[in-house]
């Protein structure tokens, strides 16, 4: 077996080990009991694979490494949060502590929500705070919090090692702007861009453009979010590999246009990608896309052959090392990873499938001439992989996206470019930027019509968790058996 194959399977089973440990933790099954079951299963398989003992030993070791890595990370996270430990026997607790705002607060419906890091060297506690707008806070502000804290019951913030929350505590600002220079500068730049977008474009187009460029959806009215979700295009307003791909393509092309060498353009693009990720809040899907884009740029620079599977799983491996909780508890990561996998592997299989069932002349004409057809296949490939995850988390069946995405996707890179250039123009002259914004009016009218139209055709689907597990395995088994038949067709 080639070294690249061994490398892939070691990473694969390391990730499976993390996923298994996470799954058992979610179901509150004892780690020791689950480990015993796995070792028993492995022992039985071992005697059937005697010819590959060494390889089998490697993948079992890799699985166990991932399993224990998650367990140790979980133990470390809980033990480091002394405030959480102090709440083990209590439902809530009164606190009076000094903390620093650890992210950009968002303001909505008369409240502001933000994370704080407790300024105590003996603990690494983070608290989700919800309070009124009497004192608007910013990233890096040092504040005193007086109020009650309690445990967060859901897993949304679990991946960020945030286990506590405080609703409506008394807040006193101690110091302003006590943050690191780079991150604060990037946040300030992002805020200025968003302010310019709000000034140039009316709502709801300005809200959509903010989400398109920065993944910023917190200001969107719930009804508008629901329309986007129902129309099957929610992935367009969540930073993902698609956005990072557009960003890196435009940046690399621009740098080469300015007569930079490919090597210099590579390093500048690499730095810019991670600065962009930092600016937008370091979401897991965005970070995964940045790692993948970096590995892809590196493969182009070094002249090595780009192997999608190796790059995709290497990116997941690096992210799991940084935070193993994302494998099971981060829906954004799962959607982004599976959608990318679908584009790499299911796209050629769906092409082969339609090539076989459609008349050859008709298929060739579709391949050569139809933008709709190509985007339909891209959407089908991505959504084929993520459908069970969407059903579980969003209680919907995104079939309408197969039609809406091909009609919308071709215009998104152009819209992103126009919005970015118009905002840059506004820093020179607001009047010229307002005039130039008229170029986007036809695009927005087209998008808003499609969003409104397709949002009327959403399908809800809610399954109990045990039934979902059966659906999950049967769906992917069917998908594998169905598409395996068309593997390798010309």
Coordinates of C-alpha atoms in Angstrom, one line a residue:
X1 CA 0.0 0.0 0.0
X2 CA 1.3 3.4 -1.0
X3 CA 2.4 5.8 1.8
X4 CA -0.2 8.4 0.7
X5 CA -2.9 5.7 1.2
X6 CA -1.6 4.8 4.7
X7 CA -1.5 8.5 5.6
X8 CA -5.1 8.9 4.5
X9 CA -6.4 5.9 6.5
X10 CA -4.6 7.0 9.6
X11 CA -6.2 10.5 9.4
X12 CA -9.6 9.0 8.6
X13 CA -9.6 6.6 11.6
X14 CA -8.3 9.4 13.9
X15 CA -11.3 11.5 12.9
X16 CA -13.6 8.5 13.3
X17 CA -12.2 8.0 16.8
X18 CA -13.0 11.6 17.7
X19 CA -16.5 11.3 16.2
X20 CA -17.2 8.0 18.1
X21 CA -16.1 9.5 21.4
X22 CA -18.2 12.6 20.8
X23 CA -21.2 10.5 19.8
X24 CA -21.0 8.4 23.0
X25 CA -20.5 11.6 25.1
X26 CA -23.6 13.1 23.5
X27 CA -25.7 10.0 24.3
X28 CA -24.1 9.9 27.8
X29 CA -22.8 6.4 27.3
X30 CA -19.8 5.5 29.4
X31 CA -16.4 5.9 27.6
X32 CA -15.1 2.7 29.2
X33 CA -18.1 0.7 28.1
X34 CA -17.9 2.1 24.5
X35 CA -14.2 1.5 24.4
X36 CA -14.7 -2.1 25.5
X37 CA -17.2 -2.7 22.7
X38 CA -14.8 -1.3 20.1
X39 CA -11.9 -3.4 21.3
X40 CA -14.1 -6.5 21.3
X41 CA -15.2 -5.7 17.7
X42 CA -11.6 -5.0 16.7
X43 CA -10.4 -8.3 18.2
X44 CA -13.0 -10.2 16.1
X45 CA -12.0 -8.4 12.9
X46 CA -8.3 -8.9 13.6
X47 CA -8.6 -12.7 13.1
X48 CA -10.3 -12.2 9.8
X49 CA -7.5 -9.8 8.6
X50 CA -4.4 -11.8 9.5
X51 CA -2.7 -10.9 6.2
X52 CA -2.8 -7.2 7.1
X53 CA -2.0 -7.4 10.8
X54 CA 0.4 -4.4 10.7
X55 CA -2.0 -2.1 8.8
X56 CA -4.9 -3.2 11.0
X57 CA -2.8 -2.4 14.1
X58 CA -2.0 1.1 12.7
X59 CA -5.6 2.0 12.0
X60 CA -6.8 0.7 15.4
X61 CA -4.1 2.7 17.1
X62 CA -5.1 5.8 15.1
X63 CA -8.8 5.3 16.1
X64 CA -7.8 5.0 19.8
X65 CA -5.6 8.1 19.6
X66 CA -8.6 10.1 18.2
X67 CA -10.9 8.6 20.9
X68 CA -8.6 9.5 23.8
X69 CA -7.7 12.8 22.3
X70 CA -11.3 13.9 22.4
X71 CA -11.7 12.5 25.9
X72 CA -8.6 14.3 27.2
X73 CA -9.6 17.5 25.5
X74 CA -13.0 17.4 27.1
X75 CA -11.6 16.7 30.5
X76 CA -9.1 19.5 30.1
X77 CA -11.8 22.0 29.0
X78 CA -14.0 21.2 32.0
X79 CA -11.3 21.1 34.6
X80 CA -9.8 24.5 33.4
X81 CA -13.2 26.2 33.9
X82 CA -13.2 26.7 37.7
X83 CA -16.5 28.6 37.6
X84 CA -18.2 25.7 35.9
X85 CA -16.7 23.3 38.4
X86 CA -18.1 25.4 41.2
X87 CA -21.6 25.0 39.7
X88 CA -21.6 21.3 39.7
X89 CA -24.1 21.0 42.5
X90 CA -25.9 24.3 42.0
X91 CA -28.3 25.6 39.3
X92 CA -27.0 29.1 39.5
X93 CA -24.5 31.2 41.4
X94 CA -24.1 34.9 42.2
X95 CA -20.8 36.4 40.9
X96 CA -18.9 39.7 40.9
X97 CA -15.9 39.4 38.6
X98 CA -13.7 41.2 36.2
X99 CA -13.8 40.1 32.5
X100 CA -12.9 41.2 29.0
X101 CA -15.2 41.2 26.0
X102 CA -13.9 38.4 23.8
X103 CA -15.7 38.9 20.5
X104 CA -17.7 41.5 18.6
X105 CA -21.1 42.0 20.4
X106 CA -24.1 41.9 18.2
X107 CA -27.0 44.2 18.8
X108 CA -30.6 43.2 18.1
X109 CA -34.1 43.8 19.5
X110 CA -32.9 46.0 22.4
X111 CA -30.2 43.7 23.6
X112 CA -26.5 43.0 23.1
X113 CA -25.0 39.5 23.3
X114 CA -21.3 38.8 23.6
X115 CA -18.7 36.5 25.1
X116 CA -16.4 37.5 27.9
X117 CA -13.1 35.9 29.2
X118 CA -12.8 36.0 32.9
X119 CA -9.6 37.9 33.9
X120 CA -8.4 35.4 36.5
X121 CA -5.1 33.6 35.8
X122 CA -6.4 30.6 37.7
X123 CA -9.3 29.9 35.4
X124 CA -10.1 29.9 31.7
X125 CA -13.8 30.5 32.1
X126 CA -15.8 32.1 29.3
X127 CA -19.3 33.4 29.8
X128 CA -22.0 34.2 27.3
X129 CA -23.6 37.5 28.4
X130 CA -26.9 39.0 27.4
X131 CA -27.6 42.6 28.5
X132 CA -29.4 45.8 27.5
X133 CA -28.1 48.6 25.2
X134 CA -27.6 51.2 27.9
X135 CA -23.8 50.8 27.4
X136 CA -22.7 49.6 24.0
X137 CA -19.6 47.4 24.4
X138 CA -16.9 46.5 21.9
X139 CA -14.2 43.8 21.5
X140 CA -11.4 44.2 24.1
X141 CA -13.4 46.3 26.7
X142 CA -12.7 45.3 30.3
X143 CA -15.9 45.2 32.4
X144 CA -17.1 44.2 35.8
X145 CA -20.1 41.8 35.8
X146 CA -22.3 41.4 38.8
X147 CA -25.2 38.9 38.5
X148 CA -26.1 35.3 38.3
X149 CA -24.4 32.6 36.1
X150 CA -25.8 29.3 35.2
X151 CA -24.9 26.4 32.9
X152 CA -25.7 26.5 29.1
X153 CA -28.0 23.5 28.4
X154 CA -27.5 23.3 24.6
X155 CA -24.4 22.4 22.6
X156 CA -24.2 25.5 20.4
X157 CA -21.4 27.1 22.4
X158 CA -19.9 23.8 23.6
X159 CA -17.5 23.7 20.7
X160 CA -16.1 27.0 21.8
X161 CA -15.5 25.8 25.4
X162 CA -18.3 28.1 26.7
X163 CA -20.3 26.4 29.3
X164 CA -21.8 29.3 31.3
X165 CA -24.1 32.2 30.7
X166 CA -25.3 35.3 32.5
X167 CA -28.6 37.0 31.5
X168 CA -29.1 40.7 32.3
X169 CA -26.3 41.2 34.8
X170 CA -25.2 44.6 36.0
X171 CA -22.3 45.9 33.8
X172 CA -19.7 48.4 34.7
X173 CA -17.1 49.5 32.1
X174 CA -13.6 49.5 33.7
X175 CA -11.4 50.2 30.6
X176 CA -12.1 50.6 26.9
X177 CA -10.1 49.1 24.0
X178 CA -7.8 46.8 25.9
X179 CA -7.3 44.4 23.0
X180 CA -4.5 43.2 20.8
X181 CA -3.8 45.6 18.0
X182 CA -4.1 43.3 14.9
X183 CA -7.4 41.7 15.8
X184 CA -9.0 45.0 16.8
X185 CA -7.7 46.7 13.6
X186 CA -9.3 43.9 11.5
X187 CA -12.6 44.1 13.4
X188 CA -12.6 47.9 13.0
X189 CA -12.0 47.5 9.2
X190 CA -14.9 45.0 9.0
X191 CA -17.1 47.4 10.9
X192 CA -16.2 50.3 8.5
X193 CA -17.0 48.0 5.5
X194 CA -20.4 47.1 7.0
X195 CA -21.2 50.7 7.8
X196 CA -20.4 51.7 4.2
X197 CA -22.6 48.8 2.9
X198 CA -25.5 50.1 5.1
X199 CA -25.0 53.7 3.8
X200 CA -24.8 52.7 0.1
X201 CA -27.4 50.0 -0.2
X202 CA -31.0 50.0 1.3
X203 CA -32.4 47.2 3.3
X204 CA -32.8 44.3 2.9
X205 CA -30.1 44.2 0.1
X206 CA -27.5 45.7 2.5
X207 CA -28.2 42.9 5.0
X208 CA -27.8 40.3 2.3
X209 CA -24.5 41.8 1.0
X210 CA -23.1 41.9 4.5
X211 CA -23.9 38.2 4.9
X212 CA -22.5 37.5 1.5
X213 CA -19.1 39.2 2.2
X214 CA -18.7 38.5 5.9
X215 CA -21.2 35.9 6.9
X216 CA -22.8 38.6 9.1
X217 CA -26.5 37.5 9.6
X218 CA -27.2 38.7 13.1
X219 CA -28.9 41.9 11.9
X220 CA -31.2 40.1 9.5
X221 CA -34.9 39.9 10.6
X222 CA -36.0 36.4 11.4
X223 CA -38.6 36.5 8.5
X224 CA -35.9 37.3 5.9
X225 CA -33.6 34.5 7.3
X226 CA -36.5 32.1 7.0
X227 CA -37.1 33.1 3.4
X228 CA -33.4 32.5 2.5
X229 CA -33.5 29.1 4.3
X230 CA -36.7 28.1 2.6
X231 CA -35.3 29.1 -0.8
X232 CA -32.4 26.7 -0.2
X233 CA -29.6 29.2 -0.4
X234 CA -28.7 29.6 3.2
X235 CA -25.2 28.4 2.4
X236 CA -24.6 31.6 0.4
X237 CA -24.9 33.8 3.6
X238 CA -22.6 31.6 5.7
X239 CA -18.9 31.9 5.1
X240 CA -17.6 28.7 3.5
X241 CA -15.2 27.3 1.0
X242 CA -17.2 28.9 -1.8
X243 CA -16.5 32.4 -0.4
X244 CA -12.9 31.7 0.4
X245 CA -12.4 30.3 -3.1
X246 CA -13.8 33.5 -4.7
X247 CA -11.7 35.6 -2.4
X248 CA -8.4 33.7 -3.1
X249 CA -9.2 33.6 -6.9
X250 CA -9.8 37.4 -7.2
X251 CA -6.8 38.2 -4.9
X252 CA -4.4 35.9 -6.7
X253 CA -5.5 37.2 -10.1
X254 CA -5.2 40.8 -9.0
X255 CA -1.7 40.4 -7.6
X256 CA -0.5 38.7 -10.8
X257 CA -2.1 41.5 -12.8
X258 CA -0.1 44.0 -10.7
X259 CA 3.1 42.1 -12.0
X260 CA 3.8 40.3 -8.7
X261 CA 5.7 37.0 -9.2
X262 CA 3.7 33.8 -8.5
X263 CA 5.8 33.1 -5.4
X264 CA 5.1 36.6 -4.0
X265 CA 1.5 36.4 -4.9
X266 CA 1.2 33.1 -3.1
X267 CA 2.6 34.4 0.2
X268 CA 0.5 37.6 0.0
X269 CA -2.6 35.6 -0.7
X270 CA -1.8 33.2 2.1
X271 CA -1.4 36.0 4.6
X272 CA -4.5 37.8 3.3
X273 CA -6.7 34.6 3.5
X274 CA -5.9 34.1 7.2
X275 CA -6.3 37.8 8.0
X276 CA -9.8 37.6 6.3
X277 CA -10.6 34.6 8.4
X278 CA -9.6 36.4 11.6
X279 CA -11.6 39.5 10.6
X280 CA -14.8 37.4 10.1
X281 CA -14.6 35.7 13.5
X282 CA -12.7 32.4 12.7
X283 CA -15.8 30.2 12.0
X284 CA -14.9 26.5 11.6
X285 CA -16.2 26.3 8.0
X286 CA -14.2 29.4 7.1
X287 CA -11.1 28.1 8.8
X288 CA -11.4 24.7 7.0
X289 CA -11.8 26.5 3.7
X290 CA -8.8 28.7 4.5
X291 CA -6.6 25.7 5.3
X292 CA -7.8 24.0 2.1
X293 CA -7.2 27.1 0.0
X294 CA -3.7 27.4 1.5
X295 CA -2.8 23.8 0.8
X296 CA -4.1 24.1 -2.7
X297 CA -2.1 27.3 -3.3
X298 CA 0.9 25.6 -1.9
X299 CA 0.5 22.6 -4.2
X300 CA 0.3 25.0 -7.2
X301 CA 3.5 26.9 -6.0
X302 CA 5.5 23.7 -5.3
X303 CA 4.3 22.0 -8.5
X304 CA 2.9 19.0 -6.6
X305 CA -0.3 17.3 -7.8
X306 CA -3.4 18.5 -6.0
X307 CA -5.1 15.5 -4.4
X308 CA -8.5 16.6 -3.1
X309 CA -9.0 13.8 -0.7
X310 CA -5.6 14.3 1.0
X311 CA -6.1 18.1 1.2
X312 CA -9.7 17.8 2.5
X313 CA -8.9 15.3 5.2
X314 CA -5.6 17.1 6.1
X315 CA -7.6 20.3 6.7
X316 CA -10.1 18.4 8.9
X317 CA -7.2 16.7 10.8
X318 CA -5.5 20.1 11.5
X319 CA -8.8 21.6 12.7
X320 CA -9.5 18.5 14.9
X321 CA -6.1 19.0 16.5
X322 CA -7.0 22.6 17.4
X323 CA -10.5 21.7 18.6
X324 CA -11.8 18.1 18.4
X325 CA -15.3 19.2 19.5
X326 CA -16.1 20.5 16.0
X327 CA -16.2 17.0 14.4
X328 CA -19.5 16.2 16.0
X329 CA -20.8 19.4 17.6
X330 CA -20.2 22.0 14.8
X331 CA -23.0 21.8 12.2
X332 CA -21.2 24.4 10.0
X333 CA -18.1 22.2 9.9
X334 CA -20.1 19.1 9.0
X335 CA -22.0 20.9 6.2
X336 CA -18.9 22.5 4.8
X337 CA -16.8 19.3 4.9
X338 CA -19.5 17.0 3.4
X339 CA -20.4 19.6 0.7
X340 CA -16.8 19.8 -0.4
X341 CA -16.5 16.0 -0.4
X342 CA -19.6 15.9 -2.6
X343 CA -18.0 18.4 -5.1
X344 CA -14.8 16.4 -5.2
X345 CA -16.3 12.9 -5.6
X346 CA -20.0 12.9 -6.3
X347 CA -19.9 15.5 -9.1
X348 CA -18.1 13.2 -11.6
X349 CA -20.4 10.3 -10.5
X350 CA -23.6 12.3 -11.1
X351 CA -22.1 13.4 -14.5
X352 CA -21.6 9.7 -15.3
X353 CA -25.0 8.8 -14.2
X354 CA -26.8 11.4 -16.4
X355 CA -24.4 10.6 -19.2
X356 CA -25.8 7.0 -19.1
X357 CA -29.5 7.8 -18.8
X358 CA -29.6 10.8 -21.2
X359 CA -29.1 10.5 -25.0
X360 CA -25.5 11.3 -25.8
X361 CA -26.1 14.3 -28.1
X362 CA -28.4 15.8 -25.5
X363 CA -25.9 15.3 -22.7
X364 CA -23.1 16.8 -24.7
X365 CA -25.1 19.9 -25.5
X366 CA -26.0 20.3 -21.8
X367 CA -22.3 20.0 -20.8
X368 CA -21.1 22.5 -23.3
X369 CA -23.8 25.2 -23.2
X370 CA -25.8 25.2 -20.1
X371 CA -24.7 27.2 -17.0
X372 CA -27.9 26.0 -15.4
X373 CA -27.0 22.4 -16.0
X374 CA -23.5 22.7 -14.5
X375 CA -24.7 24.5 -11.4
X376 CA -27.5 22.0 -11.1
X377 CA -24.9 19.2 -10.9
X378 CA -22.8 21.1 -8.4
X379 CA -25.8 21.7 -6.2
X380 CA -26.9 18.1 -6.5
X381 CA -23.5 16.9 -5.6
X382 CA -23.2 19.1 -2.5
X383 CA -26.8 18.6 -1.3
X384 CA -26.6 14.8 -1.8
X385 CA -23.9 14.7 0.9
X386 CA -25.5 17.1 3.4
X387 CA -29.2 16.2 3.2
X388 CA -29.4 14.1 6.4
X389 CA -27.5 16.8 8.4
X390 CA -29.9 19.5 7.1
X391 CA -32.9 17.3 8.0
X392 CA -31.6 16.8 11.6
X393 CA -30.6 20.4 12.3
X394 CA -33.0 22.5 10.2
X395 CA -36.1 20.2 10.0
X396 CA -36.4 20.8 6.3
X397 CA -35.9 19.0 3.0
X398 CA -34.0 21.4 0.7
X399 CA -35.2 20.0 -2.6
X400 CA -36.1 23.5 -3.9
X401 CA -32.4 24.3 -3.7
X402 CA -31.7 22.1 -6.7
X403 CA -33.5 24.6 -8.9
X404 CA -32.9 27.9 -7.0
X405 CA -29.1 27.4 -6.7
X406 CA -28.4 27.0 -10.4
X407 CA -30.3 30.2 -11.1
X408 CA -28.5 32.2 -8.5
X409 CA -25.0 30.8 -8.2
X410 CA -23.6 32.1 -11.5
X411 CA -24.2 35.7 -10.3
X412 CA -22.8 35.5 -6.8
X413 CA -19.0 36.0 -7.7
X414 CA -19.9 39.0 -9.8
X415 CA -22.1 40.5 -7.0
X416 CA -19.3 40.0 -4.4
X417 CA -16.8 41.7 -6.7
X418 CA -19.2 44.7 -7.4
X419 CA -20.1 45.2 -3.8
X420 CA -16.4 45.1 -2.7
X421 CA -15.3 47.5 -5.4
X422 CA -18.2 49.9 -4.7
X423 CA -17.4 50.0 -1.0
X424 CA -13.7 50.7 -1.8
X425 CA -14.9 53.5 -4.1
X426 CA -17.0 55.0 -1.2
X427 CA -13.8 55.5 0.8
X428 CA -12.8 58.0 -2.0
X429 CA -16.1 59.5 -2.8
X430 CA -19.6 58.6 -1.4
X431 CA -21.5 60.2 -4.3
X432 CA -19.6 58.1 -6.9
X433 CA -20.3 55.0 -4.8
X434 CA -24.0 55.7 -4.6
X435 CA -24.1 56.2 -8.4
X436 CA -22.2 53.0 -9.0
X437 CA -24.5 51.1 -6.7
X438 CA -27.2 51.4 -9.4
X439 CA -25.3 48.7 -11.3
X440 CA -26.5 46.2 -8.7
X441 CA -30.2 47.1 -8.7
X442 CA -31.1 44.6 -11.5
X443 CA -29.1 41.9 -9.8
X444 CA -30.9 42.5 -6.5
X445 CA -34.3 42.6 -8.1
X446 CA -33.6 39.3 -9.7
X447 CA -32.3 37.7 -6.4
X448 CA -35.1 39.1 -4.3
X449 CA -37.7 37.8 -6.8
X450 CA -36.2 34.3 -6.7
X451 CA -35.8 34.3 -2.9
X452 CA -39.5 35.2 -2.5
X453 CA -40.7 32.8 -5.2
X454 CA -38.7 29.7 -4.1
X455 CA -39.3 30.3 -0.3
X456 CA -43.0 29.3 -1.0
X457 CA -41.9 25.8 -1.9
X458 CA -40.1 24.6 1.3
X459 CA -40.8 21.2 2.8
X460 CA -40.5 20.5 6.5
X461 CA -39.3 17.1 7.8
X462 CA -38.8 16.3 11.5
X463 CA -37.6 12.9 12.6
X464 CA -37.2 11.6 16.2
X465 CA -33.5 11.1 16.9
X466 CA -33.6 7.2 17.0
X467 CA -35.5 7.2 13.7
X468 CA -33.0 9.7 12.2
X469 CA -30.1 7.4 13.0
X470 CA -31.7 4.7 10.9
X471 CA -32.5 7.2 8.2
X472 CA -28.9 8.5 8.3
X473 CA -27.2 5.1 7.8
X474 CA -29.8 3.9 5.2
X475 CA -29.5 7.1 3.2
X476 CA -25.7 7.0 2.9
X477 CA -25.8 3.3 2.2
X478 CA -28.3 3.8 -0.6
X479 CA -26.2 6.7 -1.9
X480 CA -23.0 4.7 -1.9
X481 CA -24.7 1.6 -3.6
X482 CA -26.5 3.8 -6.2
X483 CA -23.5 5.9 -7.2
X484 CA -20.9 3.0 -7.0
X485 CA -22.6 1.5 -10.0
X486 CA -21.5 4.5 -12.1
X487 CA -18.0 4.8 -10.8
X488 CA -15.4 4.9 -13.5
X489 CA -17.8 5.2 -16.5
X490 CA -16.5 7.3 -19.4

